[in-house]
mmCIF file of C-alpha atoms in Angstrom:
data_model
loop_
_atom_site.group_PDB
_atom_site.id
_atom_site.type_symbol
_atom_site.label_atom_id
_atom_site.label_comp_id
_atom_site.label_asym_id
_atom_site.label_seq_id
_atom_site.Cartn_x
_atom_site.Cartn_y
_atom_site.Cartn_z
ATOM 1 C CA UNK P 245 146.297 -33.927 95.526
ATOM 2 C CA UNK P 246 147.709 -34.885 92.438
ATOM 3 C CA UNK P 247 147.063 -34.497 89.134
ATOM 4 C CA UNK P 248 143.961 -35.717 87.547
ATOM 5 C CA UNK P 249 143.550 -36.735 83.688
ATOM 6 C CA UNK P 250 140.916 -36.264 80.797
ATOM 7 C CA UNK P 251 140.462 -39.373 79.195
ATOM 8 C CA UNK P 252 140.746 -39.522 76.067
ATOM 9 C CA UNK P 253 139.915 -36.280 74.009
ATOM 10 C CA UNK P 254 139.090 -35.937 70.411
ATOM 11 C CA UNK P 255 139.731 -32.703 68.990
ATOM 12 C CA UNK P 256 137.708 -33.048 65.762
ATOM 13 C CA UNK P 257 134.817 -34.734 66.792
ATOM 14 C CA UNK P 258 134.298 -32.973 70.900
ATOM 15 C CA UNK P 259 134.033 -35.654 72.416
ATOM 16 C CA UNK P 260 136.018 -37.297 75.622
ATOM 17 C CA UNK P 261 136.247 -40.334 77.294
ATOM 18 C CA UNK P 262 135.723 -38.481 80.621
ATOM 19 C CA UNK P 263 138.065 -37.533 83.622
ATOM 20 C CA UNK P 264 139.473 -41.328 84.880
ATOM 21 C CA UNK P 265 141.788 -39.984 87.599
ATOM 22 C CA UNK P 266 145.418 -39.598 88.363
ATOM 23 C CA UNK P 267 147.433 -41.498 84.846
ATOM 24 C CA UNK P 268 148.833 -44.537 87.097
ATOM 25 C CA UNK P 269 145.710 -45.406 88.542
ATOM 26 C CA UNK P 270 144.515 -46.030 84.934
ATOM 27 C CA UNK P 271 147.145 -45.841 82.575
ATOM 28 C CA UNK P 272 148.442 -49.504 83.346
ATOM 29 C CA UNK P 273 145.285 -50.964 83.401
ATOM 30 C CA UNK P 274 142.936 -49.088 80.841
ATOM 31 C CA UNK P 275 139.984 -49.982 79.018
ATOM 32 C CA UNK P 276 140.189 -51.682 75.168
ATOM 33 C CA UNK P 277 138.079 -48.904 74.255
ATOM 34 C CA UNK P 278 140.790 -46.211 73.808
ATOM 35 C CA UNK P 279 142.352 -48.915 71.167
ATOM 36 C CA UNK P 280 138.797 -50.606 69.787
ATOM 37 C CA UNK P 281 137.558 -46.525 68.823
ATOM 38 C CA UNK P 282 140.662 -45.890 66.192
ATOM 39 C CA UNK P 283 140.708 -49.234 64.787
ATOM 40 C CA UNK P 284 139.207 -48.930 60.844
ATOM 41 C CA UNK P 285 135.586 -49.498 60.983
ATOM 42 C CA UNK P 286 134.223 -51.959 58.869
ATOM 43 C CA UNK P 287 132.308 -51.255 55.239
ATOM 44 C CA UNK P 288 128.642 -49.329 56.315
ATOM 45 C CA UNK P 289 126.154 -50.884 54.528
ATOM 46 C CA UNK P 290 124.817 -49.428 50.886
ATOM 47 C CA UNK P 291 121.319 -47.998 50.908
ATOM 48 C CA UNK P 292 119.514 -50.652 49.823
ATOM 49 C CA UNK P 293 120.538 -53.202 52.512
ATOM 50 C CA UNK P 294 120.186 -50.821 54.880
ATOM 51 C CA UNK P 295 117.039 -48.757 54.298
ATOM 52 C CA UNK P 296 114.680 -50.705 52.194
ATOM 53 C CA UNK P 297 112.743 -49.459 48.997
ATOM 54 C CA UNK P 298 109.156 -50.188 49.459
ATOM 55 C CA UNK P 299 107.688 -53.384 47.030
ATOM 56 C CA UNK P 300 104.169 -53.029 47.199
ATOM 57 C CA UNK P 301 103.005 -56.914 48.063
ATOM 58 C CA UNK P 302 106.214 -57.255 50.497
ATOM 59 C CA UNK P 303 104.604 -59.420 53.471
ATOM 60 C CA UNK P 304 105.905 -57.154 56.059
ATOM 61 C CA UNK P 305 104.286 -59.617 59.357
ATOM 62 C CA UNK P 306 102.754 -62.920 59.330
ATOM 63 C CA UNK P 307 100.380 -63.475 62.500
ATOM 64 C CA UNK P 308 101.067 -67.083 62.941
ATOM 65 C CA UNK P 309 98.491 -67.615 65.209
ATOM 66 C CA UNK P 310 95.613 -66.816 63.264
ATOM 67 C CA UNK P 311 95.284 -68.662 59.782
ATOM 68 C CA UNK P 312 96.606 -67.069 56.415
ATOM 69 C CA UNK P 313 96.257 -63.488 57.988
ATOM 70 C CA UNK P 314 99.259 -61.402 57.462
ATOM 71 C CA UNK P 315 100.466 -57.691 56.186
ATOM 72 C CA UNK P 316 101.560 -56.278 53.585
ATOM 73 C CA UNK P 317 102.540 -53.378 51.791
ATOM 74 C CA UNK P 318 99.488 -52.126 50.133
ATOM 75 C CA UNK P 319 100.069 -51.357 45.963
ATOM 76 C CA UNK P 320 100.313 -47.646 45.549
ATOM 77 C CA UNK P 321 97.557 -45.369 45.748
ATOM 78 C CA UNK P 322 96.291 -42.196 43.924
ATOM 79 C CA UNK P 323 97.335 -39.655 46.785
ATOM 80 C CA UNK P 324 95.559 -36.512 47.718
ATOM 81 C CA UNK P 325 97.547 -35.516 49.302
ATOM 82 C CA UNK P 326 99.122 -31.211 48.073
ATOM 83 C CA UNK P 327 102.573 -31.676 49.456
ATOM 84 C CA UNK P 328 103.232 -34.797 48.255
ATOM 85 C CA UNK P 329 101.300 -33.821 44.779
ATOM 86 C CA UNK P 330 104.627 -31.998 44.039
ATOM 87 C CA UNK P 331 107.177 -32.061 41.188
ATOM 88 C CA UNK P 332 109.899 -34.547 42.753
ATOM 89 C CA UNK P 333 112.256 -31.329 42.139
ATOM 90 C CA UNK P 334 110.762 -29.667 44.549
ATOM 91 C CA UNK P 335 110.558 -33.042 47.345
ATOM 92 C CA UNK P 336 113.514 -33.330 47.175
ATOM 93 C CA UNK P 337 114.649 -29.306 47.509
ATOM 94 C CA UNK P 338 112.598 -29.775 50.669
ATOM 95 C CA UNK P 339 114.597 -32.870 51.807
ATOM 96 C CA UNK P 340 117.634 -30.712 50.798
ATOM 97 C CA UNK P 341 116.770 -28.089 53.748
ATOM 98 C CA UNK P 342 115.913 -30.784 55.754
ATOM 99 C CA UNK P 343 118.739 -32.396 55.581
ATOM 100 C CA UNK P 344 120.923 -29.294 55.965
ATOM 101 C CA UNK P 345 119.167 -28.744 59.249
ATOM 102 C CA UNK P 346 119.581 -31.963 60.986
ATOM 103 C CA UNK P 347 122.514 -32.579 63.637
ATOM 104 C CA UNK P 348 123.667 -35.908 63.390
ATOM 105 C CA UNK P 349 121.951 -37.143 66.492
ATOM 106 C CA UNK P 350 119.299 -39.944 67.099
ATOM 107 C CA UNK P 351 116.503 -38.105 67.160
ATOM 108 C CA UNK P 352 117.340 -36.175 63.775
ATOM 109 C CA UNK P 353 116.953 -39.585 61.904
ATOM 110 C CA UNK P 354 113.713 -40.658 63.075
ATOM 111 C CA UNK P 355 112.240 -37.398 62.514
ATOM 112 C CA UNK P 356 112.631 -38.185 59.003
ATOM 113 C CA UNK P 357 111.897 -41.884 59.657
ATOM 114 C CA UNK P 358 109.082 -40.435 60.963
ATOM 115 C CA UNK P 359 108.029 -38.043 57.850
ATOM 116 C CA UNK P 360 109.071 -40.242 55.320
ATOM 117 C CA UNK P 361 106.290 -43.149 56.854
ATOM 118 C CA UNK P 362 103.237 -41.210 56.066
ATOM 119 C CA UNK P 363 103.405 -42.906 52.164
ATOM 120 C CA UNK P 364 105.134 -45.258 49.700
ATOM 121 C CA UNK P 365 105.511 -41.220 47.655
ATOM 122 C CA UNK P 366 107.831 -40.001 50.947
ATOM 123 C CA UNK P 367 110.064 -42.798 51.822
ATOM 124 C CA UNK P 368 110.611 -42.939 47.874
ATOM 125 C CA UNK P 369 112.282 -39.601 47.803
ATOM 126 C CA UNK P 370 113.537 -39.560 51.644
ATOM 127 C CA UNK P 371 115.265 -42.465 51.367
ATOM 128 C CA UNK P 372 118.829 -41.348 50.893
ATOM 129 C CA UNK P 373 118.629 -38.498 52.974
ATOM 130 C CA UNK P 374 117.442 -40.228 55.811
ATOM 131 C CA UNK P 375 120.179 -43.274 54.958
ATOM 132 C CA UNK P 376 123.035 -40.054 54.602
ATOM 133 C CA UNK P 377 122.233 -38.941 58.480
ATOM 134 C CA UNK P 378 122.323 -42.191 59.668
ATOM 135 C CA UNK P 379 125.989 -42.530 57.861
ATOM 136 C CA UNK P 380 126.840 -39.175 59.563
ATOM 137 C CA UNK P 381 125.634 -40.393 62.514
ATOM 138 C CA UNK P 382 127.830 -43.831 62.130
ATOM 139 C CA UNK P 383 131.266 -41.572 61.396
ATOM 140 C CA UNK P 384 130.884 -39.335 64.467
ATOM 141 C CA UNK P 385 131.269 -42.601 67.118
ATOM 142 C CA UNK P 386 134.639 -43.961 64.447
ATOM 143 C CA UNK P 387 137.706 -41.772 65.928
ATOM 144 C CA UNK P 388 139.773 -43.261 63.362
ATOM 145 C CA UNK P 389 142.168 -40.725 61.772
ATOM 146 C CA UNK P 390 141.219 -38.428 64.519
ATOM 147 C CA UNK P 391 143.250 -36.132 66.650
ATOM 148 C CA UNK P 392 143.517 -38.112 70.433
ATOM 149 C CA UNK P 393 145.006 -36.530 73.447
ATOM 150 C CA UNK P 394 145.258 -37.146 77.218
ATOM 151 C CA UNK P 395 145.078 -33.760 78.844
ATOM 152 C CA UNK P 396 146.343 -32.820 82.221
ATOM 153 C CA UNK P 397 144.518 -30.827 84.601
ATOM 154 C CA UNK P 398 147.919 -28.665 85.276
ATOM 155 C CA UNK P 399 147.987 -27.509 81.594
ATOM 156 C CA UNK P 400 148.975 -24.413 80.487
ATOM 157 C CA UNK P 401 147.700 -23.407 77.024
ATOM 158 C CA UNK P 402 150.575 -21.810 76.121
ATOM 159 C CA UNK P 403 152.192 -25.473 76.756
ATOM 160 C CA UNK P 404 150.514 -27.178 74.063
ATOM 161 C CA UNK P 405 152.784 -27.500 70.795
ATOM 162 C CA UNK P 406 151.779 -25.836 67.949
ATOM 163 C CA UNK P 407 151.101 -28.966 65.474
ATOM 164 C CA UNK P 408 148.302 -29.901 68.025
ATOM 165 C CA UNK P 409 145.302 -26.581 66.709
ATOM 166 C CA UNK P 410 144.745 -26.712 62.729
ATOM 167 C CA UNK P 411 144.279 -23.048 62.470
ATOM 168 C CA UNK P 412 144.277 -19.614 64.919
ATOM 169 C CA UNK P 413 140.060 -19.974 64.474
ATOM 170 C CA UNK P 414 140.577 -23.058 66.364
ATOM 171 C CA UNK P 415 142.848 -22.207 68.626
ATOM 172 C CA UNK P 416 140.738 -19.428 69.912
ATOM 173 C CA UNK P 417 137.518 -21.427 70.667
ATOM 174 C CA UNK P 418 139.406 -24.323 72.406
ATOM 175 C CA UNK P 419 142.253 -22.303 74.442
ATOM 176 C CA UNK P 420 141.672 -18.372 76.055
ATOM 177 C CA UNK P 421 144.972 -16.559 76.548
ATOM 178 C CA UNK P 422 147.566 -18.699 77.972
ATOM 179 C CA UNK P 423 144.754 -20.260 81.012
ATOM 180 C CA UNK P 424 144.386 -23.385 81.557
ATOM 181 C CA UNK P 425 141.106 -23.797 79.209
ATOM 182 C CA UNK P 426 141.561 -26.297 76.907
ATOM 183 C CA UNK P 427 141.443 -29.332 79.792
ATOM 184 C CA UNK P 428 138.205 -27.043 80.778
ATOM 185 C CA UNK P 429 136.386 -27.386 77.968
ATOM 186 C CA UNK P 430 133.069 -28.273 77.249
ATOM 187 C CA UNK P 431 133.806 -31.957 75.437
ATOM 188 C CA UNK P 432 130.754 -34.000 75.305
ATOM 189 C CA UNK P 433 131.669 -37.239 77.088
ATOM 190 C CA UNK P 434 131.213 -40.232 75.069
ATOM 191 C CA UNK P 435 131.316 -43.550 77.425
ATOM 192 C CA UNK P 436 134.386 -45.251 76.107
ATOM 193 C CA UNK P 437 132.647 -48.611 74.731
ATOM 194 C CA UNK P 438 134.444 -50.344 71.686
ATOM 195 C CA UNK P 439 133.287 -48.842 68.541
ATOM 196 C CA UNK P 440 130.669 -50.351 66.056
ATOM 197 C CA UNK P 441 127.186 -49.637 64.678
ATOM 198 C CA UNK P 442 125.439 -52.071 66.679
ATOM 199 C CA UNK P 443 125.012 -49.723 69.531
ATOM 200 C CA UNK P 444 124.382 -47.005 66.742
ATOM 201 C CA UNK P 445 120.718 -49.257 65.297
ATOM 202 C CA UNK P 446 119.663 -51.097 68.609
ATOM 203 C CA UNK P 447 119.557 -47.380 70.165
ATOM 204 C CA UNK P 448 117.908 -46.507 66.546
ATOM 205 C CA UNK P 449 115.537 -49.189 66.571
ATOM 206 C CA UNK P 450 114.003 -48.316 70.205
ATOM 207 C CA UNK P 451 113.184 -45.027 68.926
ATOM 208 C CA UNK P 452 111.657 -45.923 66.458
ATOM 209 C CA UNK P 453 109.873 -48.502 67.769
ATOM 210 C CA UNK P 454 108.674 -46.076 70.745
ATOM 211 C CA UNK P 455 107.522 -43.064 67.424
ATOM 212 C CA UNK P 456 106.162 -45.593 65.355
ATOM 213 C CA UNK P 457 104.841 -48.399 67.469
ATOM 214 C CA UNK P 458 102.840 -51.331 65.486
ATOM 215 C CA UNK P 459 104.143 -49.447 62.409
ATOM 216 C CA UNK P 460 105.609 -53.184 60.781
ATOM 217 C CA UNK P 461 106.458 -51.562 57.626
ATOM 218 C CA UNK P 462 108.618 -49.358 58.960
ATOM 219 C CA UNK P 463 110.868 -52.254 60.985
ATOM 220 C CA UNK P 464 110.987 -54.377 57.755
ATOM 221 C CA UNK P 465 112.456 -50.866 56.077
ATOM 222 C CA UNK P 466 115.013 -50.041 58.793
ATOM 223 C CA UNK P 467 117.191 -52.975 58.536
ATOM 224 C CA UNK P 468 121.199 -54.020 59.916
ATOM 225 C CA UNK P 469 123.241 -56.597 59.996
ATOM 226 C CA UNK P 470 125.877 -57.096 62.524
ATOM 227 C CA UNK P 471 129.630 -56.443 60.919
ATOM 228 C CA UNK P 472 131.907 -58.775 60.534
ATOM 229 C CA UNK P 473 134.078 -60.375 63.637
ATOM 230 C CA UNK P 474 136.213 -57.771 64.700
ATOM 231 C CA UNK P 475 139.271 -57.177 62.630
ATOM 232 C CA UNK P 476 142.205 -59.888 62.541
ATOM 233 C CA UNK P 477 145.281 -59.828 63.828
ATOM 234 C CA UNK P 478 147.896 -59.037 63.709
ATOM 235 C CA UNK P 479 147.565 -55.165 63.688
ATOM 236 C CA UNK P 480 149.203 -52.250 63.355
ATOM 237 C CA UNK P 481 148.893 -49.486 65.010
ATOM 238 C CA UNK P 482 149.524 -46.346 62.606
ATOM 239 C CA UNK P 483 150.665 -42.691 63.597
ATOM 240 C CA UNK P 484 148.980 -40.920 60.234
ATOM 241 C CA UNK P 485 150.581 -37.397 60.852
ATOM 242 C CA UNK P 486 154.311 -38.639 61.393
ATOM 243 C CA UNK P 487 153.669 -42.207 58.765
ATOM 244 C CA UNK P 488 155.220 -43.819 61.644
ATOM 245 C CA UNK P 489 153.933 -47.617 62.716
ATOM 246 C CA UNK P 490 153.818 -50.152 66.004
ATOM 247 C CA UNK P 491 153.698 -53.519 65.351
ATOM 248 C CA UNK P 492 151.576 -56.102 67.967
ATOM 249 C CA UNK P 493 154.029 -58.522 66.886
ATOM 250 C CA UNK P 494 156.809 -56.424 68.203
ATOM 251 C CA UNK P 495 154.534 -56.217 71.269
ATOM 252 C CA UNK P 496 153.882 -60.003 71.247
ATOM 253 C CA UNK P 497 157.587 -60.390 72.012
ATOM 254 C CA UNK P 498 158.015 -57.533 74.096
ATOM 255 C CA UNK P 499 155.053 -59.888 75.998
ATOM 256 C CA UNK P 500 156.450 -63.408 75.423
ATOM 257 C CA UNK P 501 159.751 -62.007 76.797
ATOM 258 C CA UNK P 502 157.711 -61.309 80.495
ATOM 259 C CA UNK P 503 155.878 -64.238 80.414
ATOM 260 C CA UNK P 504 156.127 -64.868 84.093
ATOM 261 C CA UNK P 505 154.762 -61.238 84.284
ATOM 262 C CA UNK P 506 151.155 -60.800 84.969
ATOM 263 C CA UNK P 507 150.960 -57.480 84.407
ATOM 264 C CA UNK P 508 152.685 -57.506 80.946
ATOM 265 C CA UNK P 509 150.378 -59.702 79.550
ATOM 266 C CA UNK P 510 147.246 -56.952 80.003
ATOM 267 C CA UNK P 511 149.567 -54.065 77.094
ATOM 268 C CA UNK P 512 147.889 -53.702 73.992
ATOM 269 C CA UNK P 513 148.642 -50.617 71.713
ATOM 270 C CA UNK P 514 146.167 -48.882 73.351
ATOM 271 C CA UNK P 515 148.674 -48.475 76.632
ATOM 272 C CA UNK P 516 151.851 -48.100 73.732
ATOM 273 C CA UNK P 517 149.569 -45.072 71.991
ATOM 274 C CA UNK P 518 148.605 -43.558 75.856
ATOM 275 C CA UNK P 519 152.007 -43.604 76.557
ATOM 276 C CA UNK P 520 152.753 -40.520 73.689
ATOM 277 C CA UNK P 521 149.830 -38.412 73.979
ATOM 278 C CA UNK P 522 149.473 -37.301 77.055
ATOM 279 C CA UNK P 523 149.682 -33.686 77.933
ATOM 280 C CA UNK P 524 150.249 -31.322 80.670
ATOM 281 C CA UNK P 525 152.755 -28.151 81.668
ATOM 282 C CA UNK P 526 153.317 -30.490 84.857
ATOM 283 C CA UNK P 527 154.878 -33.880 85.289
ATOM 284 C CA UNK P 528 152.421 -35.477 87.942
ATOM 285 C CA UNK P 529 151.344 -38.210 86.999
ATOM 286 C CA UNK P 530 151.086 -41.183 90.431
ATOM 287 C CA UNK P 531 153.485 -42.876 88.517
ATOM 288 C CA UNK P 532 157.217 -44.604 89.303
ATOM 289 C CA UNK P 533 158.175 -44.144 86.164
ATOM 290 C CA UNK P 534 160.045 -40.159 85.750
ATOM 291 C CA UNK P 535 160.239 -39.836 82.041
ATOM 292 C CA UNK P 536 157.871 -37.181 80.198
ATOM 293 C CA UNK P 537 155.795 -38.789 79.668
ATOM 294 C CA UNK P 538 153.418 -35.734 80.595
ATOM 295 C CA UNK P 539 154.699 -34.298 76.795
ATOM 296 C CA UNK P 540 153.729 -37.137 74.943
ATOM 297 C CA UNK P 541 155.930 -37.274 71.390
ATOM 298 C CA UNK P 542 152.576 -37.429 69.678
ATOM 299 C CA UNK P 543 150.171 -35.498 70.861
ATOM 300 C CA UNK P 544 148.076 -34.180 68.850
ATOM 301 C CA UNK P 545 148.720 -36.710 66.073
ATOM 302 C CA UNK P 546 146.258 -38.823 63.846
ATOM 303 C CA UNK P 547 146.064 -42.799 64.339
ATOM 304 C CA UNK P 548 144.013 -45.134 63.489
ATOM 305 C CA UNK P 549 144.791 -49.480 63.804
ATOM 306 C CA UNK P 550 144.390 -51.199 60.904
ATOM 307 C CA UNK P 551 144.804 -54.619 59.861
ATOM 308 C CA UNK P 552 148.405 -56.087 59.270
ATOM 309 C CA UNK P 553 147.613 -58.405 56.463
ATOM 310 C CA UNK P 554 145.613 -55.264 54.568
ATOM 311 C CA UNK P 555 148.226 -52.465 55.280
ATOM 312 C CA UNK P 556 151.106 -53.400 52.812
ATOM 313 C CA UNK P 557 154.071 -51.079 54.281
ATOM 314 C CA UNK P 558 155.708 -48.642 52.068
ATOM 315 C CA UNK P 559 159.156 -46.646 52.396
ATOM 316 C CA UNK P 560 157.703 -43.258 53.033
ATOM 317 C CA UNK P 561 156.238 -45.301 56.372
ATOM 318 C CA UNK P 562 159.053 -46.018 59.469
ATOM 319 C CA UNK P 563 158.906 -48.444 61.937
ATOM 320 C CA UNK P 564 158.841 -47.092 65.126
ATOM 321 C CA UNK P 565 157.668 -50.782 67.273
ATOM 322 C CA UNK P 566 161.008 -51.119 69.290
ATOM 323 C CA UNK P 567 161.588 -47.713 70.165
ATOM 324 C CA UNK P 568 157.666 -47.029 71.328
ATOM 325 C CA UNK P 569 157.439 -50.121 73.062
ATOM 326 C CA UNK P 570 161.166 -49.959 75.389
ATOM 327 C CA UNK P 571 159.184 -46.750 76.855
ATOM 328 C CA UNK P 572 156.302 -49.103 77.718
ATOM 329 C CA UNK P 573 159.164 -52.035 79.149
ATOM 330 C CA UNK P 574 160.730 -48.777 81.241
ATOM 331 C CA UNK P 575 157.193 -47.687 82.550
ATOM 332 C CA UNK P 576 155.683 -50.821 83.258
ATOM 333 C CA UNK P 577 159.260 -52.228 84.823
ATOM 334 C CA UNK P 578 159.564 -49.301 86.830
ATOM 335 C CA UNK P 579 155.409 -49.211 88.404
ATOM 336 C CA UNK P 580 156.154 -52.900 89.019
ATOM 337 C CA UNK P 581 159.495 -53.066 90.163
ATOM 338 C CA UNK P 582 160.249 -56.102 87.284
ATOM 339 C CA UNK P 583 163.493 -57.360 87.965
ATOM 340 C CA UNK P 584 166.003 -58.631 85.031
ATOM 341 C CA UNK P 585 165.340 -61.966 87.199
ATOM 342 C CA UNK P 586 161.790 -61.909 86.303
ATOM 343 C CA UNK P 587 163.137 -62.443 82.546
ATOM 344 C CA UNK P 588 163.845 -65.772 81.277
ATOM 345 C CA UNK P 589 167.269 -66.521 79.896
ATOM 346 C CA UNK P 590 167.451 -66.821 76.204
ATOM 347 C CA UNK P 591 170.297 -69.234 76.387
ATOM 348 C CA UNK P 592 171.659 -69.757 72.536
#
């Protein structure tokens, strides 16, 4: 039947894009989610641009169908609740416990938000806690700087390189006495969409609207503006573990060489990365290429993608573009039967 692969696994977040079938069925038409997930994300908004402070007298929502009608934040009133009248340091201690108990999921953020929304005093006390929860949640979606690999279901744990796990405790968690358990580990499956803060806030807003119906002040205080346009090109794929990198400009040169070959024009840095992070004990890959793609040279390493305009190469980094893209070229030529006659001659 052939070997199936779990794509792609993030060991640090215990996440995966799921099972995509045989390697040859998806490698040559890889969705952009891998490279987009490891792009360094835009700067996270600061608290005053995300969880706003209450300003008594601010207009929350105008009713345009009724003249001179609007909802406003009321002036601060005397609080009768003994909970709200606790000293601020005690309130902050309570919120600190909530902060520790809450998991990085949307519902915990909404729960804290609903408590904060009961009055202005609690909003002021819990605003920073809610902001940190949202920031943590956003960080859990990002894969840049994490260990990513593609696992074949014929992998025996005894064949996993030593560098993949950071501690003996982590190795014990993911493996089981040499059995093929890493492939079967219960990773959380994510959709594989491109990373971005926007999906987080779309879903958060939907839950807020459901649980705080007609509380227009909450919608006014929890704001989000989409980040700037996607990362400027050309970019650089960086292996942070080995301090090696692949230039997108070199990839563009390779694609220009095969300008008449349509399938080569679809290759991106995600495909280049995938050719080096596959791991299995068996070479079965459903590819015509017979190189050792199942034992990738970068398995267990950490990666990101940055704009070349924002990154300055130093002597400690090594450009491995030629080496990596040579493997990419060999795989694509073997799979699609690309011949020398398909490559335009360059006359000098």
